[in-house]
Short mmCIF file of C-alpha atoms in Angstrom, two decimals:
data_model
loop_
_atom_site.label_atom_id
_atom_site.label_comp_id
_atom_site.label_asym_id
_atom_site.label_seq_id
_atom_site.Cartn_x
_atom_site.Cartn_y
_atom_site.Cartn_z
CA UNK N 1 66.75 71.61 119.41
CA UNK N 2 70.75 70.67 117.72
CA UNK N 3 73.12 73.18 118.35
CA UNK N 4 73.13 76.79 116.89
CA UNK N 5 75.29 76.61 113.57
CA UNK N 6 78.59 78.94 113.22
CA UNK N 7 77.23 81.48 110.84
CA UNK N 8 80.63 82.95 110.54
CA UNK N 9 81.82 80.29 109.13
CA UNK N 10 79.26 79.60 106.48
CA UNK N 11 79.45 83.58 105.79
CA UNK N 12 83.22 84.99 105.53
CA UNK N 13 83.55 84.29 102.50
CA UNK N 14 81.09 87.41 101.57
CA UNK N 15 83.63 89.79 103.41
CA UNK N 16 87.54 87.50 101.78
CA UNK N 17 89.13 89.76 99.85
CA UNK N 18 91.82 88.85 97.17
CA UNK N 19 94.90 90.23 98.53
CA UNK N 20 94.55 92.33 101.43
CA UNK N 21 98.06 93.41 102.04
CA UNK N 22 99.90 96.60 101.19
CA UNK N 23 103.58 95.85 98.94
CA UNK N 24 106.01 94.39 101.82
CA UNK N 25 109.14 95.13 102.53
CA UNK N 26 112.60 94.12 101.13
CA UNK N 27 114.51 94.05 98.31
CA UNK N 28 113.16 93.07 95.03
CA UNK N 29 114.66 91.76 91.75
CA UNK N 30 114.08 94.97 88.93
CA UNK N 31 116.05 93.39 86.00
CA UNK N 32 118.80 91.67 84.54
CA UNK N 33 122.11 94.53 84.58
CA UNK N 34 122.96 93.75 81.02
CA UNK N 35 119.44 95.30 80.01
CA UNK N 36 120.64 98.12 81.17
CA UNK N 37 123.34 100.26 79.24
CA UNK N 38 125.18 103.73 81.06
CA UNK N 39 123.43 106.51 80.08
CA UNK N 40 120.47 104.58 79.97
CA UNK N 41 116.83 104.96 80.91
CA UNK N 42 113.59 103.49 81.12
CA UNK N 43 110.14 103.76 83.09
CA UNK N 44 109.25 100.46 84.87
CA UNK N 45 106.07 99.19 87.01
CA UNK N 46 106.82 97.96 90.06
CA UNK N 47 105.46 98.34 93.76
CA UNK N 48 102.50 99.36 92.62
CA UNK N 49 103.24 102.46 90.55
CA UNK N 50 106.00 103.69 87.77
CA UNK N 51 109.10 104.25 88.43
CA UNK N 52 112.06 105.50 86.11
CA UNK N 53 114.63 103.12 86.19
CA UNK N 54 118.11 104.46 85.19
CA UNK N 55 122.25 103.90 84.73
CA UNK N 56 124.82 106.82 85.73
CA UNK N 57 127.77 107.52 82.72
CA UNK N 58 129.92 105.72 85.32
CA UNK N 59 127.68 102.58 85.09
CA UNK N 60 125.59 103.32 88.93
CA UNK N 61 122.32 102.39 88.78
CA UNK N 62 119.35 104.49 89.92
CA UNK N 63 115.46 103.84 90.35
CA UNK N 64 112.92 107.30 91.15
CA UNK N 65 109.48 108.03 91.62
CA UNK N 66 109.26 109.89 87.79
CA UNK N 67 107.40 112.93 88.91
CA UNK N 68 109.69 116.16 89.42
CA UNK N 69 109.36 117.84 92.86
CA UNK N 70 109.61 120.94 90.78
CA UNK N 71 106.25 121.07 88.68
CA UNK N 72 105.19 116.99 88.46
CA UNK N 73 106.65 115.97 85.04
CA UNK N 74 107.63 113.00 84.41
CA UNK N 75 111.17 112.70 83.93
CA UNK N 76 110.93 109.44 82.40
CA UNK N 77 109.57 111.05 79.32
CA UNK N 78 111.77 113.47 77.54
CA UNK N 79 113.96 113.03 80.52
CA UNK N 80 117.63 112.85 80.45
CA UNK N 81 120.74 110.99 82.26
CA UNK N 82 123.23 113.72 82.69
CA UNK N 83 126.25 112.73 84.00
CA UNK N 84 125.76 111.05 87.56
CA UNK N 85 122.46 112.60 87.76
CA UNK N 86 118.85 112.11 86.31
CA UNK N 87 117.65 115.52 84.85
CA UNK N 88 114.41 116.33 84.42
CA UNK N 89 112.88 117.87 80.87
CA UNK N 90 111.02 120.48 82.03
CA UNK N 91 113.32 122.74 83.64
CA UNK N 92 116.28 120.71 83.68
CA UNK N 93 116.26 120.09 87.61
CA UNK N 94 118.64 117.21 87.85
CA UNK N 95 118.80 114.47 91.00
CA UNK N 96 122.02 112.04 91.73
CA UNK N 97 120.68 108.74 92.45
CA UNK N 98 119.66 109.21 96.04
CA UNK N 99 117.49 111.73 95.90
CA UNK N 100 119.51 115.00 96.36
CA UNK N 101 118.76 117.73 94.27
CA UNK N 102 122.61 118.76 92.75
CA UNK N 103 121.54 121.55 90.05
CA UNK N 104 119.02 124.00 89.46
CA UNK N 105 120.43 125.67 85.87
CA UNK N 106 118.60 129.30 86.15
CA UNK N 107 118.18 129.60 90.06
CA UNK N 108 120.11 132.56 92.62
CA UNK N 109 118.05 130.86 95.80
CA UNK N 110 116.90 127.15 96.31
CA UNK N 111 114.55 126.28 97.93
CA UNK N 112 115.45 125.04 101.77
CA UNK N 113 114.74 121.94 102.22
CA UNK N 114 117.11 121.37 98.69
CA UNK N 115 119.79 121.85 100.83
CA UNK N 116 118.94 119.11 104.06
CA UNK N 117 117.44 115.99 102.51
CA UNK N 118 116.98 114.42 99.22
CA UNK N 119 113.13 115.39 97.62
CA UNK N 120 113.26 113.43 95.26
CA UNK N 121 112.77 109.61 96.25
CA UNK N 122 114.52 107.00 95.14
CA UNK N 123 114.98 103.57 96.51
CA UNK N 124 118.23 101.98 97.37
CA UNK N 125 120.04 100.16 94.58
CA UNK N 126 122.74 97.03 94.86
CA UNK N 127 123.99 95.21 91.63
CA UNK N 128 124.41 91.39 92.84
CA UNK N 129 124.17 87.93 90.94
CA UNK N 130 124.61 89.88 87.28
CA UNK N 131 121.04 91.34 88.15
CA UNK N 132 119.81 94.58 89.87
CA UNK N 133 117.99 94.79 93.18
CA UNK N 134 116.28 97.89 95.18
CA UNK N 135 114.93 98.24 98.40
CA UNK N 136 111.27 98.80 99.28
CA UNK N 137 110.12 100.46 102.47
CA UNK N 138 106.69 102.29 102.10
CA UNK N 139 107.97 104.93 104.71
CA UNK N 140 111.27 105.17 102.40
CA UNK N 141 113.55 103.80 105.83
CA UNK N 142 116.99 102.47 104.65
CA UNK N 143 118.36 98.61 104.06
CA UNK N 144 117.65 96.40 107.16
CA UNK N 145 119.47 93.61 105.95
CA UNK N 146 121.95 92.56 102.69
CA UNK N 147 121.39 90.37 99.92
CA UNK N 148 123.23 87.26 100.67
CA UNK N 149 126.03 85.59 98.86
CA UNK N 150 124.72 82.93 96.53
CA UNK N 151 127.78 80.57 95.50
CA UNK N 152 125.72 78.86 92.55
CA UNK N 153 125.47 82.35 90.79
CA UNK N 154 128.05 84.21 92.10
CA UNK N 155 130.79 81.96 91.67
CA UNK N 156 132.73 82.67 88.14
CA UNK N 157 133.97 78.61 88.20
CA UNK N 158 131.97 74.92 89.31
CA UNK N 159 128.22 76.05 88.36
CA UNK N 160 126.45 76.09 85.07
CA UNK N 161 122.74 76.70 83.99
CA UNK N 162 121.61 79.43 81.78
CA UNK N 163 117.86 78.26 82.50
CA UNK N 164 115.66 80.62 83.66
CA UNK N 165 111.87 82.00 83.18
CA UNK N 166 109.32 84.49 84.38
CA UNK N 167 105.17 84.18 84.88
CA UNK N 168 102.65 86.89 86.26
CA UNK N 169 100.35 85.62 88.49
CA UNK N 170 97.43 87.79 89.73
CA UNK N 171 98.09 87.76 93.54
CA UNK N 172 100.03 89.01 96.05
CA UNK N 173 103.42 88.11 96.68
CA UNK N 174 102.93 86.68 100.17
CA UNK N 175 100.02 84.34 98.58
CA UNK N 176 102.77 82.93 96.48
CA UNK N 177 106.15 82.06 99.35
CA UNK N 178 102.65 80.97 101.60
CA UNK N 179 103.07 77.67 98.78
CA UNK N 180 106.47 76.91 100.67
CA UNK N 181 104.78 75.72 103.79
CA UNK N 182 101.74 74.21 102.76
CA UNK N 183 102.89 70.50 101.91
CA UNK N 184 99.92 69.15 101.56
CA UNK N 185 99.35 70.54 98.14
CA UNK N 186 102.03 69.30 97.02
CA UNK N 187 99.87 65.78 96.63
CA UNK N 188 96.73 66.88 95.58
CA UNK N 189 97.53 69.86 93.62
CA UNK N 190 100.42 68.65 91.63
CA UNK N 191 100.02 64.67 92.27
CA UNK N 192 102.70 64.28 94.37
CA UNK N 193 103.34 61.21 95.36
CA UNK N 194 102.74 61.75 99.10
CA UNK N 195 103.44 64.82 101.69
CA UNK N 196 106.28 65.16 102.43
CA UNK N 197 107.08 66.01 106.42
CA UNK N 198 108.53 69.92 106.77
CA UNK N 199 109.67 71.82 109.34
CA UNK N 200 110.47 75.93 109.16
CA UNK N 201 112.81 78.00 111.52
CA UNK N 202 112.95 81.41 111.49
CA UNK N 203 115.80 84.47 112.39
CA UNK N 204 114.57 88.24 111.75
CA UNK N 205 113.99 88.39 107.64
CA UNK N 206 115.20 84.85 107.33
CA UNK N 207 113.38 81.79 106.93
CA UNK N 208 114.79 78.48 106.40
CA UNK N 209 112.95 75.25 104.77
CA UNK N 210 113.56 71.47 105.19
CA UNK N 211 111.05 69.72 103.08
CA UNK N 212 111.27 65.76 102.91
CA UNK N 213 114.17 65.61 106.02
CA UNK N 214 116.15 67.06 103.56
CA UNK N 215 115.25 67.11 99.93
CA UNK N 216 114.44 70.23 99.33
CA UNK N 217 116.51 72.48 101.54
CA UNK N 218 115.00 76.17 101.15
CA UNK N 219 116.26 79.66 102.55
CA UNK N 220 114.54 82.67 102.19
CA UNK N 221 115.61 86.64 102.78
CA UNK N 222 112.60 88.52 102.94
CA UNK N 223 109.81 88.76 100.31
CA UNK N 224 111.54 88.67 97.47
CA UNK N 225 114.49 86.00 97.07
CA UNK N 226 114.55 82.64 97.96
CA UNK N 227 117.13 79.70 97.33
CA UNK N 228 115.95 76.17 97.24
CA UNK N 229 118.19 73.38 96.81
CA UNK N 230 116.85 70.06 95.57
CA UNK N 231 119.07 66.52 96.86
CA UNK N 232 118.30 63.68 95.36
CA UNK N 233 120.49 61.24 93.55
CA UNK N 234 123.69 62.21 94.90
CA UNK N 235 123.57 65.48 93.46
CA UNK N 236 121.87 69.19 94.16
CA UNK N 237 120.55 71.32 92.06
CA UNK N 238 119.35 75.19 92.88
CA UNK N 239 116.37 76.95 92.18
CA UNK N 240 116.58 80.73 93.07
CA UNK N 241 113.21 82.24 92.93
CA UNK N 242 112.96 86.11 93.22
CA UNK N 243 109.27 87.54 92.81
CA UNK N 244 108.78 90.83 92.18
CA UNK N 245 105.17 92.85 93.40
CA UNK N 246 103.92 94.35 90.62
CA UNK N 247 100.98 95.62 92.32
CA UNK N 248 98.89 94.61 95.29
CA UNK N 249 97.22 92.11 93.74
CA UNK N 250 100.12 90.87 90.88
CA UNK N 251 103.22 89.24 90.63
CA UNK N 252 105.57 88.46 88.23
CA UNK N 253 107.76 84.98 89.37
CA UNK N 254 110.78 85.34 88.32
CA UNK N 255 113.55 82.28 88.41
CA UNK N 256 116.70 80.97 87.44
CA UNK N 257 118.52 77.59 87.39
CA UNK N 258 121.84 75.88 88.24
CA UNK N 259 123.47 73.44 89.04
CA UNK N 260 127.57 72.09 89.61
CA UNK N 261 128.81 72.10 86.44
CA UNK N 262 129.59 68.26 85.97
CA UNK N 263 131.44 67.02 82.44
CA UNK N 264 129.01 66.49 79.15
CA UNK N 265 128.07 62.65 79.56
CA UNK N 266 128.37 62.19 82.89
CA UNK N 267 125.47 60.54 85.21
CA UNK N 268 125.35 63.67 87.41
CA UNK N 269 124.50 65.47 84.11
CA UNK N 270 122.09 63.68 83.34
CA UNK N 271 120.53 63.53 86.93
CA UNK N 272 121.13 67.59 87.68
CA UNK N 273 119.28 68.37 84.53
CA UNK N 274 116.64 66.14 85.21
CA UNK N 275 115.90 67.23 88.85
CA UNK N 276 115.46 71.08 87.05
CA UNK N 277 113.06 69.24 84.74
CA UNK N 278 111.07 68.22 88.15
CA UNK N 279 111.40 71.52 89.47
CA UNK N 280 108.71 72.91 87.06
CA UNK N 281 106.79 70.03 86.47
CA UNK N 282 108.26 69.01 82.97
CA UNK N 283 110.51 66.27 83.89
CA UNK N 284 109.86 62.70 81.16
CA UNK N 285 108.04 60.02 83.34
CA UNK N 286 106.77 62.10 85.45
CA UNK N 287 103.25 62.17 86.77
CA UNK N 288 103.34 65.42 88.72
CA UNK N 289 101.94 68.79 87.73
CA UNK N 290 104.55 72.15 87.57
CA UNK N 291 103.11 75.21 89.12
CA UNK N 292 102.62 76.81 85.62
CA UNK N 293 100.00 74.21 85.00
CA UNK N 294 98.05 74.22 88.46
CA UNK N 295 99.47 76.96 90.53
CA UNK N 296 97.98 80.01 88.46
CA UNK N 297 94.81 78.65 88.41
CA UNK N 298 94.44 78.62 92.10
CA UNK N 299 96.59 81.81 92.87
CA UNK N 300 94.19 83.61 89.74
CA UNK N 301 90.72 82.88 91.90
CA UNK N 302 91.23 82.39 95.50
CA UNK N 303 90.54 84.57 97.94
CA UNK N 304 92.66 85.27 101.37
CA UNK N 305 91.29 83.36 104.39
CA UNK N 306 92.77 84.99 106.99
CA UNK N 307 91.61 83.01 109.62
CA UNK N 308 91.81 79.35 107.83
CA UNK N 309 90.44 75.72 109.00
CA UNK N 310 93.25 73.96 109.42
CA UNK N 311 94.50 70.40 110.31
CA UNK N 312 97.77 68.02 111.28
CA UNK N 313 99.73 67.92 107.68
CA UNK N 314 98.67 71.66 106.40
CA UNK N 315 102.21 72.68 107.63
CA UNK N 316 103.52 75.65 109.03
CA UNK N 317 100.88 78.38 107.42
CA UNK N 318 100.27 79.97 111.38
CA UNK N 319 103.86 80.43 111.63
CA UNK N 320 104.65 81.11 108.46
CA UNK N 321 102.27 83.79 108.24
CA UNK N 322 103.18 85.13 112.00
CA UNK N 323 106.81 85.91 110.63
CA UNK N 324 105.47 87.40 107.05
CA UNK N 325 104.11 90.31 108.80
CA UNK N 326 107.34 91.98 109.88
CA UNK N 327 107.17 93.20 106.46
CA UNK N 328 104.11 95.62 106.59
CA UNK N 329 106.11 98.04 108.93
CA UNK N 330 103.29 100.54 107.88
CA UNK N 331 99.92 98.44 107.71
CA UNK N 332 97.51 99.44 110.33
CA UNK N 333 95.94 97.16 113.05
CA UNK N 334 93.03 96.28 111.16
CA UNK N 335 95.36 95.32 108.28
CA UNK N 336 97.65 93.56 110.33
CA UNK N 337 94.48 91.66 111.97
CA UNK N 338 93.54 89.81 108.68
CA UNK N 339 97.15 88.69 107.90
#
């Protein structure tokens, strides 16, 4: 009689989940800074819930839980920005961007907790790269790292490029990020001529990637920001990727593309534009497919295997998953075991 078959391998797919993770901790893009004027507010959906995004009269951005701690009115429906505060429409309680209650217009005695701590959940926010960013932590802890300096998108001169895009995928943010270390799929899904070598190093919330021995050099700053520099033809073109977790099972990929501000008509400018076209599979004369046409078919239909059968050439998938675990600080042991 032959060896007993491994039923776990054969039957595991019956218990697989599409996205068995909570929303990971990190800095995330909310919107472009010029889309929100002083005194404006609007409702946005991110991190698995609705939030009220607003800008104070002095220009400071804020992002709060929509439901007033008083009696639960939704402040994004009828609420108002009053000076540096957001005001509930129901009884006009006011809160600052840190969630502290700053005014109860009719109260002579306020609840004691009001003087001890913030009572409205708000997210720490910064404006950088011409964008609004929010820090998400499931236990409301303060940011543990800062957003980096990116010369291509921060320097006043030297770089150019207004091209950017946004795509929504029905999968979690970890599955999208894992593509960066899965170099084998570049040949078989995208039609690249070969499987490039890849190396990865990890330092706290930062992951550095080298694909093709310097061809693509990338740095991830937590789950929500990735800077990829493509080097070829003597030039460097940059893709800044800032994916948002809409929910545990839906993510919005956002990208900006930049390059050195070469003079019009130069071969360097032509090469830079072609490399950017190549990044999304739109370059003329190439047979490789961009992520929009092929990755989404996989992402939107796959399930996550916590115990993948890997072989040589697959890339540092397990090392990546071990690094990514740090962004689930509130996850229980059972959930972490699935990652």
